[in-house]
Amino acid sequence: MAGPIDTRALGLASGIFWALLVAALELTADTRYGERWRLLFEDIYPGYDRTPGDLLWGTTLAFVDGFSAAFAFGWLYNRLAE
């Protein structure tokens, strides 16, 4: 049996991955594909829209979102695996 999941490492990995993905999609927002994702992020993340500072804001929100979701998943998994 494997040991418990390191919730902090899982959260950091997920947060970084999701933040980089959101940043990449924001940078491609001029394409039809990227624009649809940007509109979705505007609905999900408060204060996020198409202004120059929003690349940093959206990336920050995505990191917090990815970290907290993965951390909570790892914590719940560890509790249920006991």
PDB file of C-alpha atoms in Angstrom:
ATOM      1  CA  MET A   1       0.000   0.000   0.000  1.00  0.00           C
ATOM      2  CA  ALA A   2       1.308   3.443  -0.877  1.00  0.00           C
ATOM      3  CA  GLY A   3       1.706   6.149   1.737  1.00  0.00           C
ATOM      4  CA  PRO A   4      -0.518   9.180   2.081  1.00  0.00           C
ATOM      5  CA  ILE A   5      -0.601  11.835  -0.603  1.00  0.00           C
ATOM      6  CA  ASP A   6       1.468  14.949   0.068  1.00  0.00           C
ATOM      7  CA  THR A   7      -1.391  17.445  -0.158  1.00  0.00           C
ATOM      8  CA  ARG A   8       0.900  20.490  -0.371  1.00  0.00           C
ATOM      9  CA  ALA A   9       2.891  19.036  -3.282  1.00  0.00           C
ATOM     10  CA  LEU A  10      -0.290  17.981  -5.065  1.00  0.00           C
ATOM     11  CA  GLY A  11      -1.764  21.446  -4.559  1.00  0.00           C
ATOM     12  CA  LEU A  12       1.369  23.212  -5.812  1.00  0.00           C
ATOM     13  CA  ALA A  13       1.665  20.987  -8.885  1.00  0.00           C
ATOM     14  CA  SER A  14      -1.983  21.456  -9.770  1.00  0.00           C
ATOM     15  CA  GLY A  15      -1.923  25.193  -9.072  1.00  0.00           C
ATOM     16  CA  ILE A  16       1.141  25.761 -11.238  1.00  0.00           C
ATOM     17  CA  PHE A  17      -0.244  23.610 -14.053  1.00  0.00           C
ATOM     18  CA  TRP A  18      -3.633  25.356 -14.064  1.00  0.00           C
ATOM     19  CA  ALA A  19      -2.088  28.833 -13.791  1.00  0.00           C
ATOM     20  CA  LEU A  20       0.207  28.163 -16.772  1.00  0.00           C
ATOM     21  CA  LEU A  21      -2.716  26.820 -18.786  1.00  0.00           C
ATOM     22  CA  VAL A  22      -4.861  29.885 -18.056  1.00  0.00           C
ATOM     23  CA  ALA A  23      -1.930  32.168 -18.939  1.00  0.00           C
ATOM     24  CA  ALA A  24      -1.392  30.329 -22.230  1.00  0.00           C
ATOM     25  CA  LEU A  25      -5.074  30.563 -23.092  1.00  0.00           C
ATOM     26  CA  GLU A  26      -5.109  34.279 -22.267  1.00  0.00           C
ATOM     27  CA  LEU A  27      -2.106  34.806 -24.540  1.00  0.00           C
ATOM     28  CA  THR A  28      -3.971  33.019 -27.348  1.00  0.00           C
ATOM     29  CA  ALA A  29      -7.227  34.896 -26.703  1.00  0.00           C
ATOM     30  CA  ASP A  30      -6.886  36.634 -30.062  1.00  0.00           C
ATOM     31  CA  THR A  31      -7.696  33.326 -31.714  1.00  0.00           C
ATOM     32  CA  ARG A  32     -11.231  32.011 -31.886  1.00  0.00           C
ATOM     33  CA  TYR A  33     -10.345  29.093 -29.613  1.00  0.00           C
ATOM     34  CA  GLY A  34      -8.657  31.244 -26.969  1.00  0.00           C
ATOM     35  CA  GLU A  35     -11.445  33.818 -26.967  1.00  0.00           C
ATOM     36  CA  ARG A  36     -14.029  31.225 -25.926  1.00  0.00           C
ATOM     37  CA  TRP A  37     -11.883  30.172 -22.971  1.00  0.00           C
ATOM     38  CA  ARG A  38     -11.296  33.785 -21.958  1.00  0.00           C
ATOM     39  CA  LEU A  39     -15.041  34.385 -21.900  1.00  0.00           C
ATOM     40  CA  LEU A  40     -15.468  31.298 -19.718  1.00  0.00           C
ATOM     41  CA  PHE A  41     -12.798  32.551 -17.304  1.00  0.00           C
ATOM     42  CA  GLU A  42     -14.604  35.907 -17.095  1.00  0.00           C
ATOM     43  CA  ASP A  43     -17.651  34.020 -15.821  1.00  0.00           C
ATOM     44  CA  ILE A  44     -15.673  31.920 -13.326  1.00  0.00           C
ATOM     45  CA  TYR A  45     -13.134  34.365 -11.882  1.00  0.00           C
ATOM     46  CA  PRO A  46     -14.345  37.661 -10.349  1.00  0.00           C
ATOM     47  CA  GLY A  47     -12.788  40.803 -11.790  1.00  0.00           C
ATOM     48  CA  TYR A  48     -11.236  39.014 -14.746  1.00  0.00           C
ATOM     49  CA  ASP A  49     -11.665  40.626 -18.160  1.00  0.00           C
ATOM     50  CA  ARG A  50      -9.574  41.674 -21.115  1.00  0.00           C
ATOM     51  CA  THR A  51      -7.217  44.345 -19.846  1.00  0.00           C
ATOM     52  CA  PRO A  52      -3.412  44.219 -19.750  1.00  0.00           C
ATOM     53  CA  GLY A  53      -3.181  43.454 -16.013  1.00  0.00           C
ATOM     54  CA  ASP A  54      -5.577  40.546 -16.257  1.00  0.00           C
ATOM     55  CA  LEU A  55      -2.942  38.098 -17.426  1.00  0.00           C
ATOM     56  CA  LEU A  56      -1.377  38.344 -13.965  1.00  0.00           C
ATOM     57  CA  TRP A  57      -4.735  38.477 -12.156  1.00  0.00           C
ATOM     58  CA  GLY A  58      -6.149  35.503 -14.060  1.00  0.00           C
ATOM     59  CA  THR A  59      -2.975  33.502 -13.524  1.00  0.00           C
ATOM     60  CA  THR A  60      -3.088  34.263  -9.785  1.00  0.00           C
ATOM     61  CA  LEU A  61      -6.740  33.266  -9.506  1.00  0.00           C
ATOM     62  CA  ALA A  62      -6.076  30.083 -11.479  1.00  0.00           C
ATOM     63  CA  PHE A  63      -3.198  29.158  -9.164  1.00  0.00           C
ATOM     64  CA  VAL A  64      -5.350  29.650  -6.058  1.00  0.00           C
ATOM     65  CA  ASP A  65      -8.179  27.699  -7.674  1.00  0.00           C
ATOM     66  CA  GLY A  66      -5.969  24.801  -8.771  1.00  0.00           C
ATOM     67  CA  PHE A  67      -4.071  24.669  -5.480  1.00  0.00           C
ATOM     68  CA  SER A  68      -7.159  24.693  -3.264  1.00  0.00           C
ATOM     69  CA  ALA A  69      -9.028  22.088  -5.332  1.00  0.00           C
ATOM     70  CA  ALA A  70      -6.085  19.665  -5.430  1.00  0.00           C
ATOM     71  CA  PHE A  71      -5.219  20.248  -1.763  1.00  0.00           C
ATOM     72  CA  ALA A  72      -8.822  19.488  -0.774  1.00  0.00           C
ATOM     73  CA  PHE A  73      -8.846  16.397  -3.006  1.00  0.00           C
ATOM     74  CA  GLY A  74      -5.608  15.108  -1.463  1.00  0.00           C
ATOM     75  CA  TRP A  75      -6.843  15.796   2.063  1.00  0.00           C
ATOM     76  CA  LEU A  76     -10.125  13.964   1.420  1.00  0.00           C
ATOM     77  CA  TYR A  77      -8.329  11.065  -0.229  1.00  0.00           C
ATOM     78  CA  ASN A  78      -6.005  10.685   2.756  1.00  0.00           C
ATOM     79  CA  ARG A  79      -8.946  10.709   5.167  1.00  0.00           C
ATOM     80  CA  LEU A  80     -10.875   8.121   3.175  1.00  0.00           C
ATOM     81  CA  ALA A  81      -7.803   5.887   2.725  1.00  0.00           C
ATOM     82  CA  GLU A  82      -7.270   5.582   6.498  1.00  0.00           C
TER      83      GLU A  82
END
